[in-house]
Amino acid sequence: MKRIRITPAWHFSDEAGNQLDPKLFGLLEAVHRHGKLTRAAESVGISYRHAWNLLNKWGEFFGIALVDLERGKGARLSPLGEKLLWAEQRVIARLGPQLESLGSELNLAIQQALEGVKPVLRLYATHGYAVELLPAYLDELRLDLQYCSSREALSALHRGACDLAGFHLPRGEVGARVIRGYRDLLKPRSYRVIRFITRRQGLMVAPGNPLGIEGLSDLAKGEVRFINRQAGSGTRALLDGLLEGEGLASRRIRGYELEEYTHSAVAAYVAAGMAEVGFGVEAAARRFGLDFVPLALEDYLLVGHRRSLAEPKLQSLCQVIAGEAFQAAVRELPGYRPDRCGQVDGIEALFAD
């Protein structure tokens, strides 16, 4: 099936009308990953000569080299090359969920125009690497996936705008406090919970953890710069709960007021050297080559109406997430694991966990 995938693109141009080749970003990422121009060129599917010419051309464009090459030492990005790479990855990380939501709407509209109106599963959910996998495993089931905060997802379910709401709930005392904040949107008599996955959240730090960060108390050290998630997100609620539990005031954390909107954007911010530490899921840290200090375990859950669970589209979803193929893909995500996938529980179970 042909699908629309929306990705941001950069355009640099000078007075002569020369424009930056988008292949450059792929090459810079490959140099950063492999440390050798030969392997970098091979991984992006171009010849060594083409890669060399591309770097020379755009080094001249900016007036400074993008990659430093040393005989016997391989290749590494120059300071400008690093800035370009991390800036591009921050843009993709920040805009990714919104563009995926828009792409979902457009794909659905095109499919309905080509094939006629068919049943659609409307899922409003917080962004995560496991829920991101779903469209690839649902085959013929039409999925309208819209990313939003936990409270926005539950509010959409409450007003009938979606079939399922996806949100994450920390385990332990922090989770008990968080769930109380959702009590007004959870209807024990009308709603049911579909178990999904469990994931780890914690601190993302530079490779090798040069500052020796071991826990939240280290965030209060003056030299540590922090990057936060946005207010209203479930991850921000988790962090605030953990800080409260340790008696740490947010005002003592340098950078607490600085916000990014996805786990990947936080990881890209740290990878770019703009902060020493961020808070988010382990999968994001590993994707950007960062070290990770685990602090909390949380359940990612799907909530829907009890009367809807017998519908074929909900039955299909439960079968997919309970299947070995989907669960094997989840296990490939660092810090993620399937947890009773597809099992249906009452809302009361959330308050009892």
Short mmCIF file of C-alpha atoms in Angstrom, two decimals:
data_model
loop_
_atom_site.label_atom_id
_atom_site.label_comp_id
_atom_site.label_asym_id
_atom_site.label_seq_id
_atom_site.Cartn_x
_atom_site.Cartn_y
_atom_site.Cartn_z
CA MET A 1 0.00 0.00 0.00
CA LYS A 2 1.35 3.43 -0.95
CA ARG A 3 1.54 5.80 2.01
CA ILE A 4 2.36 9.47 2.44
CA ARG A 5 5.28 10.14 4.74
CA ILE A 6 5.95 13.77 5.60
CA THR A 7 9.48 14.81 6.52
CA PRO A 8 10.96 18.30 6.96
CA ALA A 9 13.55 19.49 4.42
CA TRP A 10 16.22 22.16 4.74
CA HIS A 11 17.07 24.72 2.07
CA PHE A 12 20.29 26.73 2.19
CA SER A 13 21.06 29.03 -0.75
CA ASP A 14 23.58 31.75 -1.46
CA GLU A 15 23.56 34.80 -3.71
CA ALA A 16 24.51 32.66 -6.71
CA GLY A 17 21.49 30.41 -6.19
CA ASN A 18 23.44 27.35 -5.03
CA GLN A 19 21.30 25.13 -2.80
CA LEU A 20 22.34 22.61 -0.18
CA ASP A 21 22.04 18.97 -1.30
CA PRO A 22 19.78 17.07 1.18
CA LYS A 23 22.09 14.05 0.79
CA LEU A 24 24.65 15.98 2.81
CA PHE A 25 22.77 15.37 6.07
CA GLY A 26 22.69 11.62 5.51
CA LEU A 27 26.43 11.66 4.82
CA LEU A 28 27.17 13.72 7.94
CA GLU A 29 25.15 11.30 10.08
CA ALA A 30 26.99 8.34 8.55
CA VAL A 31 30.41 9.94 9.18
CA HIS A 32 29.39 10.55 12.80
CA ARG A 33 28.23 6.93 13.16
CA HIS A 34 31.09 5.14 11.36
CA GLY A 35 34.09 7.46 11.74
CA LYS A 36 35.29 6.57 8.22
CA LEU A 37 34.37 8.27 4.97
CA THR A 38 34.52 5.03 2.99
CA ARG A 39 31.95 3.33 5.24
CA ALA A 40 29.86 6.48 5.44
CA ALA A 41 29.66 6.73 1.64
CA GLU A 42 28.76 3.06 1.35
CA SER A 43 26.00 3.31 3.96
CA VAL A 44 24.27 6.19 2.12
CA GLY A 45 24.67 4.52 -1.26
CA ILE A 46 27.13 6.86 -2.97
CA SER A 47 30.71 6.46 -4.18
CA TYR A 48 33.69 7.61 -2.14
CA ARG A 49 34.49 10.19 -4.85
CA HIS A 50 30.92 11.54 -4.73
CA ALA A 51 31.09 11.79 -0.93
CA TRP A 52 34.44 13.59 -1.12
CA ASN A 53 33.13 16.03 -3.73
CA LEU A 54 29.96 16.65 -1.71
CA LEU A 55 31.92 17.53 1.41
CA ASN A 56 34.31 19.76 -0.53
CA LYS A 57 31.51 21.57 -2.33
CA TRP A 58 29.56 22.37 0.81
CA GLY A 59 32.68 23.12 2.78
CA GLU A 60 33.34 25.84 0.20
CA PHE A 61 29.67 26.87 0.39
CA PHE A 62 29.96 27.58 4.13
CA GLY A 63 33.59 28.65 4.01
CA ILE A 64 34.67 26.04 6.54
CA ALA A 65 35.20 22.26 6.49
CA LEU A 66 32.30 20.06 7.60
CA VAL A 67 34.43 16.94 8.17
CA ASP A 68 38.01 16.62 9.42
CA LEU A 69 39.96 13.84 7.67
CA GLU A 70 43.25 12.58 9.13
CA ARG A 71 45.36 9.82 7.63
CA GLY A 72 45.19 6.78 9.86
CA LYS A 73 42.55 8.35 12.12
CA GLY A 74 39.49 8.23 9.90
CA ALA A 75 36.94 11.03 9.69
CA ARG A 76 35.08 13.07 12.25
CA LEU A 77 32.67 15.96 12.02
CA SER A 78 34.01 19.45 12.42
CA PRO A 79 32.23 21.75 14.93
CA LEU A 80 30.11 23.15 12.07
CA GLY A 81 29.36 19.66 10.75
CA GLU A 82 28.17 18.64 14.23
CA LYS A 83 25.98 21.74 14.54
CA LEU A 84 24.35 21.06 11.17
CA LEU A 85 23.72 17.39 11.96
CA TRP A 86 22.25 17.96 15.41
CA ALA A 87 20.18 20.92 14.22
CA GLU A 88 18.62 18.75 11.52
CA GLN A 89 17.96 15.92 13.97
CA ARG A 90 16.41 18.31 16.49
CA VAL A 91 14.03 19.59 13.81
CA ILE A 92 13.00 16.05 12.85
CA ALA A 93 12.64 15.01 16.51
CA ARG A 94 10.55 18.04 17.43
CA LEU A 95 8.24 17.99 14.39
CA GLY A 96 8.04 14.22 13.92
CA PRO A 97 4.87 13.45 15.90
CA GLN A 98 2.93 16.37 14.39
CA LEU A 99 3.95 15.37 10.86
CA GLU A 100 3.06 11.73 11.54
CA SER A 101 -0.38 12.81 12.74
CA LEU A 102 -0.89 14.90 9.61
CA GLY A 103 0.35 12.03 7.44
CA SER A 104 -2.15 9.70 9.13
CA GLU A 105 -5.01 12.06 8.27
CA LEU A 106 -3.92 12.40 4.64
CA ASN A 107 -3.38 8.67 4.15
CA LEU A 108 -6.79 7.94 5.61
CA ALA A 109 -8.47 10.47 3.31
CA ILE A 110 -6.73 9.04 0.24
CA GLN A 111 -7.57 5.43 1.18
CA GLN A 112 -11.22 6.32 1.66
CA ALA A 113 -11.31 8.08 -1.72
CA LEU A 114 -9.77 5.06 -3.45
CA GLU A 115 -11.52 2.26 -1.62
CA GLY A 116 -14.64 3.83 -0.14
CA VAL A 117 -15.42 4.39 3.51
CA LYS A 118 -14.29 1.47 5.69
CA PRO A 119 -14.15 1.08 9.48
CA VAL A 120 -11.43 3.23 11.02
CA LEU A 121 -9.78 2.81 14.41
CA ARG A 122 -9.21 6.26 15.86
CA LEU A 123 -6.34 6.27 18.34
CA TYR A 124 -5.32 9.42 20.22
CA ALA A 125 -2.13 8.74 22.16
CA THR A 126 1.02 10.15 23.65
CA HIS A 127 3.97 9.69 21.31
CA GLY A 128 6.14 6.66 21.92
CA TYR A 129 8.36 4.27 19.99
CA ALA A 130 6.05 1.28 20.51
CA VAL A 131 2.83 3.00 19.45
CA GLU A 132 4.79 4.31 16.46
CA LEU A 133 5.16 0.67 15.31
CA LEU A 134 1.43 -0.02 15.13
CA PRO A 135 0.63 1.15 11.56
CA ALA A 136 3.14 -1.31 10.10
CA TYR A 137 1.44 -4.29 11.80
CA LEU A 138 -2.26 -3.52 11.40
CA ASP A 139 -2.45 -4.60 7.73
CA GLU A 140 -5.96 -3.87 6.46
CA LEU A 141 -7.16 -2.10 9.60
CA ARG A 142 -7.45 1.63 8.94
CA LEU A 143 -5.72 3.54 11.74
CA ASP A 144 -6.16 7.25 12.39
CA LEU A 145 -3.27 7.90 14.81
CA GLN A 146 -3.14 11.34 16.40
CA TYR A 147 -0.40 12.26 18.90
CA CYS A 148 -1.24 14.40 21.91
CA SER A 149 -0.69 14.53 25.67
CA SER A 150 -2.14 11.92 28.02
CA ARG A 151 -4.83 14.27 29.28
CA GLU A 152 -5.72 15.40 25.75
CA ALA A 153 -6.06 11.76 24.67
CA LEU A 154 -8.35 10.90 27.57
CA SER A 155 -10.37 14.08 26.97
CA ALA A 156 -10.82 13.07 23.31
CA LEU A 157 -12.15 9.67 24.43
CA HIS A 158 -14.44 11.38 26.93
CA ARG A 159 -16.07 13.53 24.22
CA GLY A 160 -16.26 10.69 21.68
CA ALA A 161 -13.54 11.96 19.31
CA CYS A 162 -11.61 8.65 19.35
CA ASP A 163 -12.03 4.93 19.98
CA LEU A 164 -8.93 4.51 22.14
CA ALA A 165 -6.79 6.81 24.27
CA GLY A 166 -3.16 5.91 24.85
CA PHE A 167 -1.35 7.22 27.92
CA HIS A 168 1.49 6.18 30.22
CA LEU A 169 1.29 5.64 33.95
CA PRO A 170 4.32 5.37 36.25
CA ARG A 171 4.50 2.52 38.71
CA GLY A 172 4.72 3.07 42.45
CA GLU A 173 3.86 6.13 44.51
CA VAL A 174 4.34 8.57 41.64
CA GLY A 175 1.84 6.61 39.55
CA ALA A 176 -0.69 6.68 42.37
CA ARG A 177 -0.49 10.48 42.40
CA VAL A 178 -0.60 10.77 38.60
CA ILE A 179 -3.68 8.55 38.21
CA ARG A 180 -5.60 10.70 40.67
CA GLY A 181 -5.15 13.58 38.26
CA TYR A 182 -6.95 11.59 35.55
CA ARG A 183 -9.79 10.36 37.79
CA ASP A 184 -12.27 12.86 36.34
CA LEU A 185 -11.72 11.39 32.84
CA LEU A 186 -11.76 7.68 33.74
CA LYS A 187 -15.18 6.01 34.00
CA PRO A 188 -14.92 2.66 35.79
CA ARG A 189 -18.41 1.56 34.69
CA SER A 190 -17.97 2.53 31.02
CA TYR A 191 -14.24 2.15 30.22
CA ARG A 192 -11.83 -0.75 30.03
CA VAL A 193 -8.02 -0.86 29.87
CA ILE A 194 -6.07 -2.73 27.17
CA ARG A 195 -2.57 -3.56 28.40
CA PHE A 196 0.19 -2.57 25.99
CA ILE A 197 3.86 -2.21 26.95
CA THR A 198 6.22 -1.25 29.78
CA ARG A 199 9.12 1.14 29.31
CA ARG A 200 11.96 2.69 31.31
CA GLN A 201 12.42 6.41 31.84
CA GLY A 202 15.45 8.13 33.28
CA LEU A 203 18.31 10.53 32.67
CA MET A 204 20.02 10.84 29.27
CA VAL A 205 23.67 11.82 29.56
CA ALA A 206 26.67 12.17 27.26
CA PRO A 207 28.56 8.99 26.30
CA GLY A 208 30.69 7.82 29.19
CA ASN A 209 28.69 9.98 31.62
CA PRO A 210 31.60 12.44 32.07
CA LEU A 211 29.93 14.29 34.97
CA GLY A 212 29.18 11.08 36.85
CA ILE A 213 25.44 11.76 37.05
CA GLU A 214 23.78 9.02 39.08
CA GLY A 215 20.41 10.47 40.08
CA LEU A 216 18.12 13.48 40.34
CA SER A 217 20.13 15.08 43.14
CA ASP A 218 22.98 15.59 40.66
CA LEU A 219 20.74 17.90 38.60
CA ALA A 220 21.04 20.51 41.36
CA LYS A 221 24.80 20.82 40.84
CA GLY A 222 25.57 24.25 39.41
CA GLU A 223 27.55 23.11 36.36
CA VAL A 224 24.86 20.71 35.09
CA ARG A 225 22.58 22.04 32.33
CA PHE A 226 19.23 20.29 32.02
CA ILE A 227 16.66 20.06 29.21
CA ASN A 228 13.06 19.32 30.23
CA ARG A 229 9.87 18.03 28.59
CA GLN A 230 6.97 20.42 28.15
CA ALA A 231 4.47 21.17 30.90
CA GLY A 232 1.38 18.98 30.54
CA SER A 233 3.22 15.95 29.18
CA GLY A 234 3.13 12.65 31.05
CA THR A 235 6.92 12.56 31.18
CA ARG A 236 7.00 16.00 32.83
CA ALA A 237 4.44 14.76 35.39
CA LEU A 238 6.66 11.75 36.08
CA LEU A 239 9.75 13.91 36.57
CA ASP A 240 7.91 16.32 38.86
CA GLY A 241 6.62 13.38 40.89
CA LEU A 242 10.12 11.96 41.26
CA LEU A 243 11.49 15.37 42.30
CA GLU A 244 8.73 15.73 44.88
CA GLY A 245 9.49 12.28 46.21
CA GLU A 246 13.14 13.23 46.78
CA GLY A 247 12.31 16.67 48.17
CA LEU A 248 14.13 18.47 45.35
CA ALA A 249 12.93 21.93 44.31
CA SER A 250 12.76 22.47 40.54
CA ARG A 251 14.19 25.99 40.93
CA ARG A 252 17.52 24.39 41.88
CA ILE A 253 17.80 22.75 38.45
CA ARG A 254 19.52 24.85 35.81
CA GLY A 255 17.45 24.59 32.64
CA TYR A 256 14.28 23.17 34.21
CA GLU A 257 12.27 25.86 32.42
CA LEU A 258 13.70 24.89 28.98
CA GLU A 259 11.35 22.54 27.13
CA GLU A 260 11.32 20.12 24.22
CA TYR A 261 8.27 18.28 22.91
CA THR A 262 9.43 14.70 22.30
CA HIS A 263 11.82 12.18 23.83
CA SER A 264 13.90 12.30 20.65
CA ALA A 265 14.13 16.10 20.77
CA VAL A 266 15.44 15.93 24.34
CA ALA A 267 18.02 13.32 23.30
CA ALA A 268 19.09 15.39 20.28
CA TYR A 269 19.49 18.45 22.53
CA VAL A 270 21.86 16.54 24.83
CA ALA A 271 23.69 14.89 21.91
CA ALA A 272 24.33 18.36 20.47
CA GLY A 273 26.07 19.40 23.70
CA MET A 274 23.45 22.04 24.49
CA ALA A 275 22.74 20.35 27.83
CA GLU A 276 24.49 17.73 29.94
CA VAL A 277 21.36 15.83 30.88
CA GLY A 278 17.74 15.34 29.84
CA PHE A 279 14.84 13.19 31.02
CA GLY A 280 13.07 10.63 28.85
CA VAL A 281 12.88 7.03 27.64
CA GLU A 282 15.92 4.81 27.22
CA ALA A 283 15.14 4.13 23.54
CA ALA A 284 15.65 7.81 22.69
CA ALA A 285 18.96 7.94 24.55
CA ARG A 286 20.31 4.88 22.74
CA ARG A 287 19.10 6.14 19.36
CA PHE A 288 21.29 9.23 19.78
CA GLY A 289 24.31 7.40 21.21
CA LEU A 290 23.80 8.61 24.78
CA ASP A 291 24.22 6.82 28.09
CA PHE A 292 21.18 6.25 30.27
CA VAL A 293 20.52 6.27 34.03
CA PRO A 294 17.22 4.41 34.70
CA LEU A 295 14.94 5.97 37.31
CA ALA A 296 11.38 4.76 36.75
CA LEU A 297 9.25 2.08 35.14
CA GLU A 298 5.91 2.93 33.60
CA ASP A 299 3.05 1.20 31.82
CA TYR A 300 1.76 2.42 28.47
CA LEU A 301 -1.98 1.70 28.40
CA LEU A 302 -4.89 1.97 25.97
CA VAL A 303 -8.34 2.92 27.27
CA GLY A 304 -11.64 2.48 25.42
CA HIS A 305 -15.36 2.02 25.94
CA ARG A 306 -16.43 -1.36 27.29
CA ARG A 307 -19.15 -1.64 24.63
CA SER A 308 -16.58 -1.14 21.83
CA LEU A 309 -14.32 -4.04 22.75
CA ALA A 310 -16.43 -6.55 20.82
CA GLU A 311 -16.13 -4.56 17.59
CA PRO A 312 -13.96 -6.24 14.91
CA LYS A 313 -11.51 -3.31 14.74
CA LEU A 314 -10.78 -3.50 18.49
CA GLN A 315 -10.55 -7.28 18.33
CA SER A 316 -8.06 -6.98 15.44
CA LEU A 317 -5.91 -4.54 17.40
CA CYS A 318 -5.81 -6.82 20.45
CA GLN A 319 -4.83 -9.77 18.28
CA VAL A 320 -2.01 -7.80 16.65
CA ILE A 321 -0.47 -6.51 19.88
CA ALA A 322 -0.81 -9.96 21.48
CA GLY A 323 0.99 -11.53 18.52
CA GLU A 324 4.63 -12.59 18.47
CA ALA A 325 5.58 -10.43 15.46
CA PHE A 326 4.58 -7.16 17.11
CA GLN A 327 6.01 -8.15 20.50
CA ALA A 328 9.32 -9.13 18.92
CA ALA A 329 9.54 -5.63 17.40
CA VAL A 330 8.84 -4.09 20.82
CA ARG A 331 11.63 -6.12 22.42
CA GLU A 332 14.06 -4.59 19.93
CA LEU A 333 13.42 -1.16 21.51
CA PRO A 334 15.89 -0.46 24.35
CA GLY A 335 14.07 -0.19 27.66
CA TYR A 336 10.77 -1.49 26.23
CA ARG A 337 9.06 -4.81 26.80
CA PRO A 338 5.61 -6.23 26.03
CA ASP A 339 3.53 -6.51 29.18
CA ARG A 340 0.30 -8.52 29.00
CA CYS A 341 -0.27 -7.07 25.53
CA GLY A 342 -3.93 -7.21 24.57
CA GLN A 343 -5.15 -8.17 28.06
CA VAL A 344 -8.33 -6.31 29.04
CA ASP A 345 -8.77 -5.05 32.62
CA GLY A 346 -11.20 -2.84 34.48
CA ILE A 347 -10.32 0.76 35.29
CA GLU A 348 -10.13 -0.20 38.96
CA ALA A 349 -6.92 -2.10 38.16
CA LEU A 350 -5.17 1.22 37.49
CA PHE A 351 -5.87 2.44 40.99
CA ALA A 352 -4.83 -0.89 42.48
CA ASP A 353 -1.46 -1.23 40.66
#
